[in-house]
Amino acid sequence: MRILLVGDIVGSPGRGWFKEVARRLLGEGRVHAIVANAENAAAGSGITAALAEELFEAGATLLTLGDHTWGQRGFDAAIGGLRRVVRPANFPEGAPGAVAAVAETALGPIAVVSVVGQVFMGPAENPFRAVSRALREVPAGVPTFVDVHAEATSEKIAMGRWLDGRVACVFGTHTHVQTSDAGLLPGGTAYITDLGMTGPVDSVIGRQVAPVLKKFTTGIPARFEVAAGPSKLEGAIVEVPRGATLPASIEAVRFVEG
């Protein structure tokens, strides 16, 4: 079974290109399931129930979120009805939404869990403890993919080592910049520090260039709108032998529009 992991989908350009690539790869049989981070899917911040369903219709199997989970008004009331969407497991107690999800594919079930980092990010519970609790909700024998939505590379690498041999794959999201370290850890878990981004190529991590430059060069706040133009989809493909919980391989991938 080949699972495509998709880096943060940014706005309508990212959603549009995701649909094209997902349908092509699924239609050609190059992948059998897709796990995508969708926390920037709605105008670059958050997601709505309607957009989640749009991504599922396009071929997403499971969706993960991150620090912008509540970026769209009313999503806290909607997330409970989205059984294939997970919010970070280390959000405060009482937050709505699933912390683990399992989906059936033609070649067997897969599961996903998500956490946000603590370093350089907002307050959150210890992700190492939270992920271990969330994994108890996944049935034994199901290949599990863990999204570490974090700023610090060290925190992501440490999570990979923490979970090595216990899950199929640990992958990082949030920085929107793909790393070159995809590989198998000593215990057999597939790992990549950051999948990258699915969104506009001519941008600063998905946003229009000029407002970002204004903020960096003058310190004056600016509204960061999602950029336009051709997009790229970055991520990785993990191959898991049928009936196994650990992978055979992981390969970083990039598909550029145009």
PDB file of C-alpha atoms in Angstrom:
ATOM      1  CA  MET A   1       0.000   0.000   0.000  1.00  0.00           C
ATOM      2  CA  ARG A   2       1.358   3.401  -0.991  1.00  0.00           C
ATOM      3  CA  ILE A   3       0.209   6.385   1.043  1.00  0.00           C
ATOM      4  CA  LEU A   4       0.718   9.960  -0.163  1.00  0.00           C
ATOM      5  CA  LEU A   5       1.406  12.449   2.637  1.00  0.00           C
ATOM      6  CA  VAL A   6       0.614  16.024   1.615  1.00  0.00           C
ATOM      7  CA  GLY A   7       2.178  19.153   3.105  1.00  0.00           C
ATOM      8  CA  ASP A   8       0.021  22.059   4.319  1.00  0.00           C
ATOM      9  CA  ILE A   9      -2.656  22.898   1.732  1.00  0.00           C
ATOM     10  CA  VAL A  10      -2.774  26.706   1.411  1.00  0.00           C
ATOM     11  CA  GLY A  11      -5.937  28.471   0.222  1.00  0.00           C
ATOM     12  CA  SER A  12      -7.783  27.954  -3.033  1.00  0.00           C
ATOM     13  CA  PRO A  13      -4.615  27.603  -5.172  1.00  0.00           C
ATOM     14  CA  GLY A  14      -3.430  24.771  -2.932  1.00  0.00           C
ATOM     15  CA  ARG A  15      -6.842  23.099  -2.902  1.00  0.00           C
ATOM     16  CA  GLY A  16      -7.121  23.282  -6.665  1.00  0.00           C
ATOM     17  CA  TRP A  17      -3.716  21.755  -7.304  1.00  0.00           C
ATOM     18  CA  PHE A  18      -4.285  19.118  -4.621  1.00  0.00           C
ATOM     19  CA  LYS A  19      -7.417  17.988  -6.469  1.00  0.00           C
ATOM     20  CA  GLU A  20      -5.536  17.671  -9.751  1.00  0.00           C
ATOM     21  CA  VAL A  21      -2.600  15.710  -8.334  1.00  0.00           C
ATOM     22  CA  ALA A  22      -4.689  13.509  -6.041  1.00  0.00           C
ATOM     23  CA  ARG A  23      -7.083  12.438  -8.768  1.00  0.00           C
ATOM     24  CA  ARG A  24      -4.228  11.713 -11.157  1.00  0.00           C
ATOM     25  CA  LEU A  25      -2.167   9.640  -8.713  1.00  0.00           C
ATOM     26  CA  LEU A  26      -5.188   7.712  -7.428  1.00  0.00           C
ATOM     27  CA  GLY A  27      -6.510   7.174 -10.948  1.00  0.00           C
ATOM     28  CA  GLU A  28      -3.162   5.826 -12.144  1.00  0.00           C
ATOM     29  CA  GLY A  29      -2.868   3.542  -9.103  1.00  0.00           C
ATOM     30  CA  ARG A  30       0.368   5.223  -7.997  1.00  0.00           C
ATOM     31  CA  VAL A  31      -1.030   5.739  -4.498  1.00  0.00           C
ATOM     32  CA  HIS A  32      -3.847   4.025  -2.610  1.00  0.00           C
ATOM     33  CA  ALA A  33      -4.556   6.552   0.168  1.00  0.00           C
ATOM     34  CA  ILE A  34      -3.839  10.195   0.971  1.00  0.00           C
ATOM     35  CA  VAL A  35      -3.186  11.904   4.307  1.00  0.00           C
ATOM     36  CA  ALA A  36      -3.100  15.714   4.017  1.00  0.00           C
ATOM     37  CA  ASN A  37      -2.570  18.602   6.391  1.00  0.00           C
ATOM     38  CA  ALA A  38      -5.435  21.029   5.743  1.00  0.00           C
ATOM     39  CA  GLU A  39      -5.105  23.625   8.489  1.00  0.00           C
ATOM     40  CA  ASN A  40      -4.448  26.428   5.962  1.00  0.00           C
ATOM     41  CA  ALA A  41      -7.058  25.319   3.437  1.00  0.00           C
ATOM     42  CA  ALA A  42      -9.528  28.176   4.032  1.00  0.00           C
ATOM     43  CA  ALA A  43      -7.904  31.385   2.768  1.00  0.00           C
ATOM     44  CA  GLY A  44      -4.676  30.365   4.479  1.00  0.00           C
ATOM     45  CA  SER A  45      -6.034  29.965   8.007  1.00  0.00           C
ATOM     46  CA  GLY A  46      -8.182  27.082   9.216  1.00  0.00           C
ATOM     47  CA  ILE A  47     -10.742  24.983   7.397  1.00  0.00           C
ATOM     48  CA  THR A  48     -14.510  24.635   7.163  1.00  0.00           C
ATOM     49  CA  ALA A  49     -16.649  21.499   7.092  1.00  0.00           C
ATOM     50  CA  ALA A  50     -17.534  22.215   3.452  1.00  0.00           C
ATOM     51  CA  LEU A  51     -13.875  22.467   2.449  1.00  0.00           C
ATOM     52  CA  ALA A  52     -13.039  19.272   4.316  1.00  0.00           C
ATOM     53  CA  GLU A  53     -15.726  17.457   2.339  1.00  0.00           C
ATOM     54  CA  GLU A  54     -14.363  19.015  -0.847  1.00  0.00           C
ATOM     55  CA  LEU A  55     -10.925  17.574  -0.124  1.00  0.00           C
ATOM     56  CA  PHE A  56     -12.398  14.175   0.723  1.00  0.00           C
ATOM     57  CA  GLU A  57     -14.306  14.173  -2.570  1.00  0.00           C
ATOM     58  CA  ALA A  58     -11.033  14.956  -4.367  1.00  0.00           C
ATOM     59  CA  GLY A  59      -9.362  11.901  -2.846  1.00  0.00           C
ATOM     60  CA  ALA A  60      -8.138  12.716   0.672  1.00  0.00           C
ATOM     61  CA  THR A  61      -8.468   9.745   3.011  1.00  0.00           C
ATOM     62  CA  LEU A  62      -7.651  11.521   6.284  1.00  0.00           C
ATOM     63  CA  LEU A  63      -6.996  15.177   7.182  1.00  0.00           C
ATOM     64  CA  THR A  64      -4.819  16.613   9.933  1.00  0.00           C
ATOM     65  CA  LEU A  65      -4.872  20.123  11.397  1.00  0.00           C
ATOM     66  CA  GLY A  66      -2.573  22.332  13.475  1.00  0.00           C
ATOM     67  CA  ASP A  67      -2.307  25.646  15.299  1.00  0.00           C
ATOM     68  CA  HIS A  68      -4.862  27.266  12.959  1.00  0.00           C
ATOM     69  CA  THR A  69      -7.512  24.609  13.659  1.00  0.00           C
ATOM     70  CA  TRP A  70      -9.977  27.223  14.952  1.00  0.00           C
ATOM     71  CA  GLY A  71      -9.117  29.802  12.277  1.00  0.00           C
ATOM     72  CA  GLN A  72     -12.622  29.740  10.792  1.00  0.00           C
ATOM     73  CA  ARG A  73     -15.575  30.851  12.895  1.00  0.00           C
ATOM     74  CA  GLY A  74     -17.909  28.042  13.896  1.00  0.00           C
ATOM     75  CA  PHE A  75     -15.557  25.193  13.057  1.00  0.00           C
ATOM     76  CA  ASP A  76     -15.469  24.162  16.712  1.00  0.00           C
ATOM     77  CA  ALA A  77     -19.140  23.224  16.355  1.00  0.00           C
ATOM     78  CA  ALA A  78     -18.574  21.386  13.072  1.00  0.00           C
ATOM     79  CA  ILE A  79     -15.451  19.333  13.748  1.00  0.00           C
ATOM     80  CA  GLY A  80     -17.305  16.711  15.793  1.00  0.00           C
ATOM     81  CA  GLY A  81     -19.167  15.594  12.671  1.00  0.00           C
ATOM     82  CA  LEU A  82     -15.982  15.054  10.650  1.00  0.00           C
ATOM     83  CA  ARG A  83     -14.818  11.582  11.650  1.00  0.00           C
ATOM     84  CA  ARG A  84     -11.847  11.568   9.239  1.00  0.00           C
ATOM     85  CA  VAL A  85     -10.404  14.865  10.517  1.00  0.00           C
ATOM     86  CA  VAL A  86      -8.113  14.981  13.560  1.00  0.00           C
ATOM     87  CA  ARG A  87      -7.127  18.028  15.590  1.00  0.00           C
ATOM     88  CA  PRO A  88      -3.898  18.074  17.611  1.00  0.00           C
ATOM     89  CA  ALA A  89      -4.108  15.657  20.521  1.00  0.00           C
ATOM     90  CA  ASN A  90      -2.373  18.074  22.892  1.00  0.00           C
ATOM     91  CA  PHE A  91      -4.943  20.871  22.653  1.00  0.00           C
ATOM     92  CA  PRO A  92      -6.461  21.801  26.033  1.00  0.00           C
ATOM     93  CA  GLU A  93      -8.787  19.342  27.707  1.00  0.00           C
ATOM     94  CA  GLY A  94     -12.355  19.804  26.510  1.00  0.00           C
ATOM     95  CA  ALA A  95     -11.470  20.871  22.970  1.00  0.00           C
ATOM     96  CA  PRO A  96     -13.848  19.285  20.449  1.00  0.00           C
ATOM     97  CA  GLY A  97     -12.783  16.924  17.694  1.00  0.00           C
ATOM     98  CA  ALA A  98     -11.086  13.548  17.348  1.00  0.00           C
ATOM     99  CA  VAL A  99      -7.451  12.994  18.346  1.00  0.00           C
ATOM    100  CA  ALA A 100      -7.145   9.769  16.320  1.00  0.00           C
ATOM    101  CA  ALA A 101      -8.944   8.511  13.243  1.00  0.00           C
ATOM    102  CA  VAL A 102      -8.989   5.268  11.263  1.00  0.00           C
ATOM    103  CA  ALA A 103     -10.056   4.993   7.624  1.00  0.00           C
ATOM    104  CA  GLU A 104     -10.564   1.963   5.441  1.00  0.00           C
ATOM    105  CA  THR A 105      -8.805   1.726   2.097  1.00  0.00           C
ATOM    106  CA  ALA A 106      -8.967  -0.901  -0.636  1.00  0.00           C
ATOM    107  CA  LEU A 107      -5.799  -2.444   0.826  1.00  0.00           C
ATOM    108  CA  GLY A 108      -6.669  -2.195   4.514  1.00  0.00           C
ATOM    109  CA  PRO A 109      -7.077   0.414   7.246  1.00  0.00           C
ATOM    110  CA  ILE A 110      -4.733   3.268   8.114  1.00  0.00           C
ATOM    111  CA  ALA A 111      -4.797   5.620  11.095  1.00  0.00           C
ATOM    112  CA  VAL A 112      -3.643   9.143  11.822  1.00  0.00           C
ATOM    113  CA  VAL A 113      -2.799  11.153  14.944  1.00  0.00           C
ATOM    114  CA  SER A 114      -1.655  14.779  15.203  1.00  0.00           C
ATOM    115  CA  VAL A 115       0.129  16.972  17.757  1.00  0.00           C
ATOM    116  CA  VAL A 116       1.404  20.555  17.802  1.00  0.00           C
ATOM    117  CA  GLY A 117       4.844  21.467  19.057  1.00  0.00           C
ATOM    118  CA  GLN A 118       5.637  23.497  22.159  1.00  0.00           C
ATOM    119  CA  VAL A 119       8.825  25.241  21.003  1.00  0.00           C
ATOM    120  CA  PHE A 120       8.219  28.720  19.459  1.00  0.00           C
ATOM    121  CA  MET A 121       4.455  28.073  19.380  1.00  0.00           C
ATOM    122  CA  GLY A 122       1.415  28.799  21.538  1.00  0.00           C
ATOM    123  CA  PRO A 123       0.690  27.013  24.823  1.00  0.00           C
ATOM    124  CA  ALA A 124      -0.028  23.302  24.449  1.00  0.00           C
ATOM    125  CA  GLU A 125       0.259  20.158  26.524  1.00  0.00           C
ATOM    126  CA  ASN A 126       3.404  18.064  26.270  1.00  0.00           C
ATOM    127  CA  PRO A 127       3.128  16.468  22.801  1.00  0.00           C
ATOM    128  CA  PHE A 128       5.154  13.386  23.717  1.00  0.00           C
ATOM    129  CA  ARG A 129       2.738  12.375  26.465  1.00  0.00           C
ATOM    130  CA  ALA A 130      -0.326  13.374  24.444  1.00  0.00           C
ATOM    131  CA  VAL A 131       0.637  11.351  21.385  1.00  0.00           C
ATOM    132  CA  SER A 132       1.133   8.224  23.473  1.00  0.00           C
ATOM    133  CA  ARG A 133      -2.393   8.593  24.882  1.00  0.00           C
ATOM    134  CA  ALA A 134      -3.891   9.232  21.457  1.00  0.00           C
ATOM    135  CA  LEU A 135      -2.241   6.125  20.020  1.00  0.00           C
ATOM    136  CA  ARG A 136      -4.176   4.008  22.506  1.00  0.00           C
ATOM    137  CA  GLU A 137      -7.300   4.866  20.509  1.00  0.00           C
ATOM    138  CA  VAL A 138      -5.902   3.172  17.392  1.00  0.00           C
ATOM    139  CA  PRO A 139      -6.695  -0.554  17.029  1.00  0.00           C
ATOM    140  CA  ALA A 140      -3.702  -2.879  17.154  1.00  0.00           C
ATOM    141  CA  GLY A 141      -2.207  -3.795  13.806  1.00  0.00           C
ATOM    142  CA  VAL A 142      -3.265  -0.609  11.954  1.00  0.00           C
ATOM    143  CA  PRO A 143      -0.419   1.343  10.257  1.00  0.00           C
ATOM    144  CA  THR A 144      -0.421   4.746  11.942  1.00  0.00           C
ATOM    145  CA  PHE A 145       0.816   8.108  10.670  1.00  0.00           C
ATOM    146  CA  VAL A 146       1.677  10.917  13.092  1.00  0.00           C
ATOM    147  CA  ASP A 147       1.676  14.578  12.024  1.00  0.00           C
ATOM    148  CA  VAL A 148       3.976  16.744  14.169  1.00  0.00           C
ATOM    149  CA  HIS A 149       2.882  20.308  13.443  1.00  0.00           C
ATOM    150  CA  ALA A 150       5.812  22.248  14.858  1.00  0.00           C
ATOM    151  CA  GLU A 151       8.358  25.012  14.294  1.00  0.00           C
ATOM    152  CA  ALA A 152      11.481  23.431  15.761  1.00  0.00           C
ATOM    153  CA  THR A 153      13.251  20.757  13.738  1.00  0.00           C
ATOM    154  CA  SER A 154      14.745  19.357  16.937  1.00  0.00           C
ATOM    155  CA  GLU A 155      11.290  18.786  18.418  1.00  0.00           C
ATOM    156  CA  LYS A 156      10.142  16.959  15.296  1.00  0.00           C
ATOM    157  CA  ILE A 157      13.258  14.799  15.158  1.00  0.00           C
ATOM    158  CA  ALA A 158      12.872  13.964  18.839  1.00  0.00           C
ATOM    159  CA  MET A 159       9.258  12.911  18.234  1.00  0.00           C
ATOM    160  CA  GLY A 160      10.429  10.628  15.435  1.00  0.00           C
ATOM    161  CA  ARG A 161      12.846   8.954  17.846  1.00  0.00           C
ATOM    162  CA  TRP A 162      10.193   8.794  20.585  1.00  0.00           C
ATOM    163  CA  LEU A 163       7.831   6.895  18.297  1.00  0.00           C
ATOM    164  CA  ASP A 164      10.385   4.895  16.315  1.00  0.00           C
ATOM    165  CA  GLY A 165       9.167   1.320  15.914  1.00  0.00           C
ATOM    166  CA  ARG A 166       5.732   2.171  17.335  1.00  0.00           C
ATOM    167  CA  VAL A 167       4.142   3.835  14.275  1.00  0.00           C
ATOM    168  CA  ALA A 168       4.466   3.580  10.508  1.00  0.00           C
ATOM    169  CA  CYS A 169       5.508   7.181   9.939  1.00  0.00           C
ATOM    170  CA  VAL A 170       6.231  10.437  11.728  1.00  0.00           C
ATOM    171  CA  PHE A 171       6.080  13.476   9.465  1.00  0.00           C
ATOM    172  CA  GLY A 172       6.443  17.167  10.178  1.00  0.00           C
ATOM    173  CA  THR A 173       4.291  20.015   8.916  1.00  0.00           C
ATOM    174  CA  HIS A 174       3.877  23.764   9.585  1.00  0.00           C
ATOM    175  CA  THR A 175       7.065  25.356   8.191  1.00  0.00           C
ATOM    176  CA  HIS A 176       5.911  24.953   4.547  1.00  0.00           C
ATOM    177  CA  VAL A 177       9.504  24.141   3.520  1.00  0.00           C
ATOM    178  CA  GLN A 178      10.266  20.560   2.475  1.00  0.00           C
ATOM    179  CA  THR A 179      13.292  18.948   4.131  1.00  0.00           C
ATOM    180  CA  SER A 180      15.710  16.479   2.541  1.00  0.00           C
ATOM    181  CA  ASP A 181      15.881  13.908   5.338  1.00  0.00           C
ATOM    182  CA  ALA A 182      13.196  11.393   4.346  1.00  0.00           C
ATOM    183  CA  GLY A 183      14.250   7.916   5.452  1.00  0.00           C
ATOM    184  CA  LEU A 184      13.700   5.002   7.806  1.00  0.00           C
ATOM    185  CA  LEU A 185      14.718   5.356  11.453  1.00  0.00           C
ATOM    186  CA  PRO A 186      16.625   2.521  13.211  1.00  0.00           C
ATOM    187  CA  GLY A 187      13.419   0.986  14.593  1.00  0.00           C
ATOM    188  CA  GLY A 188      11.762   0.948  11.172  1.00  0.00           C
ATOM    189  CA  THR A 189       9.521   4.035  11.317  1.00  0.00           C
ATOM    190  CA  ALA A 190       9.479   6.285   8.242  1.00  0.00           C
ATOM    191  CA  TYR A 191      10.396   9.895   8.977  1.00  0.00           C
ATOM    192  CA  ILE A 192      10.648  13.350   7.355  1.00  0.00           C
ATOM    193  CA  THR A 193      11.101  16.597   9.284  1.00  0.00           C
ATOM    194  CA  ASP A 194       8.741  18.608   7.063  1.00  0.00           C
ATOM    195  CA  LEU A 195       6.622  17.631   4.085  1.00  0.00           C
ATOM    196  CA  GLY A 196       6.597  21.158   2.673  1.00  0.00           C
ATOM    197  CA  MET A 197       3.622  23.011   1.235  1.00  0.00           C
ATOM    198  CA  THR A 198       0.811  22.628  -1.266  1.00  0.00           C
ATOM    199  CA  GLY A 199       0.229  26.119  -2.573  1.00  0.00           C
ATOM    200  CA  PRO A 200       1.512  28.979  -4.750  1.00  0.00           C
ATOM    201  CA  VAL A 201       5.087  28.705  -5.976  1.00  0.00           C
ATOM    202  CA  ASP A 202       5.620  32.476  -6.333  1.00  0.00           C
ATOM    203  CA  SER A 203       5.112  33.316  -2.677  1.00  0.00           C
ATOM    204  CA  VAL A 204       6.586  33.450   0.791  1.00  0.00           C
ATOM    205  CA  ILE A 205       5.364  30.133   2.218  1.00  0.00           C
ATOM    206  CA  GLY A 206       2.069  30.617   0.384  1.00  0.00           C
ATOM    207  CA  ARG A 207       1.513  34.331   0.982  1.00  0.00           C
ATOM    208  CA  GLN A 208       1.883  37.313  -1.340  1.00  0.00           C
ATOM    209  CA  VAL A 209       5.485  38.478  -1.421  1.00  0.00           C
ATOM    210  CA  ALA A 210       5.056  42.278  -1.134  1.00  0.00           C
ATOM    211  CA  PRO A 211       3.185  42.422   2.223  1.00  0.00           C
ATOM    212  CA  VAL A 212       5.645  39.984   3.798  1.00  0.00           C
ATOM    213  CA  LEU A 213       8.611  42.063   2.603  1.00  0.00           C
ATOM    214  CA  LYS A 214       6.936  45.216   3.940  1.00  0.00           C
ATOM    215  CA  LYS A 215       6.561  43.650   7.373  1.00  0.00           C
ATOM    216  CA  PHE A 216      10.143  42.358   7.466  1.00  0.00           C
ATOM    217  CA  THR A 217      11.734  45.577   6.161  1.00  0.00           C
ATOM    218  CA  THR A 218       9.646  48.205   7.999  1.00  0.00           C
ATOM    219  CA  GLY A 219       8.101  46.395  10.954  1.00  0.00           C
ATOM    220  CA  ILE A 220       4.705  47.770   9.926  1.00  0.00           C
ATOM    221  CA  PRO A 221       1.929  45.154  10.165  1.00  0.00           C
ATOM    222  CA  ALA A 222       0.468  44.015   6.851  1.00  0.00           C
ATOM    223  CA  ARG A 223      -2.307  41.647   5.822  1.00  0.00           C
ATOM    224  CA  PHE A 224      -0.811  38.460   4.421  1.00  0.00           C
ATOM    225  CA  GLU A 225      -3.125  37.270   1.642  1.00  0.00           C
ATOM    226  CA  VAL A 226      -2.685  33.931  -0.129  1.00  0.00           C
ATOM    227  CA  ALA A 227      -0.675  34.386  -3.318  1.00  0.00           C
ATOM    228  CA  ALA A 228      -1.931  33.518  -6.805  1.00  0.00           C
ATOM    229  CA  GLY A 229      -0.429  31.640  -9.729  1.00  0.00           C
ATOM    230  CA  PRO A 230       0.774  28.086 -10.343  1.00  0.00           C
ATOM    231  CA  SER A 231       1.122  25.838  -7.305  1.00  0.00           C
ATOM    232  CA  LYS A 232       3.255  22.948  -6.129  1.00  0.00           C
ATOM    233  CA  LEU A 233       2.309  19.911  -4.069  1.00  0.00           C
ATOM    234  CA  GLU A 234       5.040  18.724  -1.735  1.00  0.00           C
ATOM    235  CA  GLY A 235       4.976  15.667   0.470  1.00  0.00           C
ATOM    236  CA  ALA A 236       6.128  12.076   0.613  1.00  0.00           C
ATOM    237  CA  ILE A 237       5.010   8.626  -0.456  1.00  0.00           C
ATOM    238  CA  VAL A 238       5.297   5.865   2.137  1.00  0.00           C
ATOM    239  CA  GLU A 239       5.040   2.227   1.092  1.00  0.00           C
ATOM    240  CA  VAL A 240       3.707  -0.196   3.695  1.00  0.00           C
ATOM    241  CA  PRO A 241       3.644  -3.925   2.870  1.00  0.00           C
ATOM    242  CA  ARG A 242       0.165  -5.382   3.057  1.00  0.00           C
ATOM    243  CA  GLY A 243      -0.554  -6.653   6.555  1.00  0.00           C
ATOM    244  CA  ALA A 244       2.446  -4.841   8.065  1.00  0.00           C
ATOM    245  CA  THR A 245       2.515  -1.912  10.483  1.00  0.00           C
ATOM    246  CA  LEU A 246       6.004  -0.674   9.588  1.00  0.00           C
ATOM    247  CA  PRO A 247       6.934   0.674   6.139  1.00  0.00           C
ATOM    248  CA  ALA A 248       9.301  -0.540   3.477  1.00  0.00           C
ATOM    249  CA  SER A 249      10.242   2.924   2.232  1.00  0.00           C
ATOM    250  CA  ILE A 250       9.585   6.670   2.201  1.00  0.00           C
ATOM    251  CA  GLU A 251      10.305   9.060  -0.669  1.00  0.00           C
ATOM    252  CA  ALA A 252       9.900  12.834  -0.710  1.00  0.00           C
ATOM    253  CA  VAL A 253       7.897  14.061  -3.726  1.00  0.00           C
ATOM    254  CA  ARG A 254       7.090  17.361  -5.411  1.00  0.00           C
ATOM    255  CA  PHE A 255       4.584  18.010  -8.204  1.00  0.00           C
ATOM    256  CA  VAL A 256       4.722  21.475  -9.776  1.00  0.00           C
ATOM    257  CA  GLU A 257       1.843  22.938 -11.782  1.00  0.00           C
ATOM    258  CA  GLY A 258       2.424  24.005 -15.365  1.00  0.00           C
TER     259      GLY A 258
END
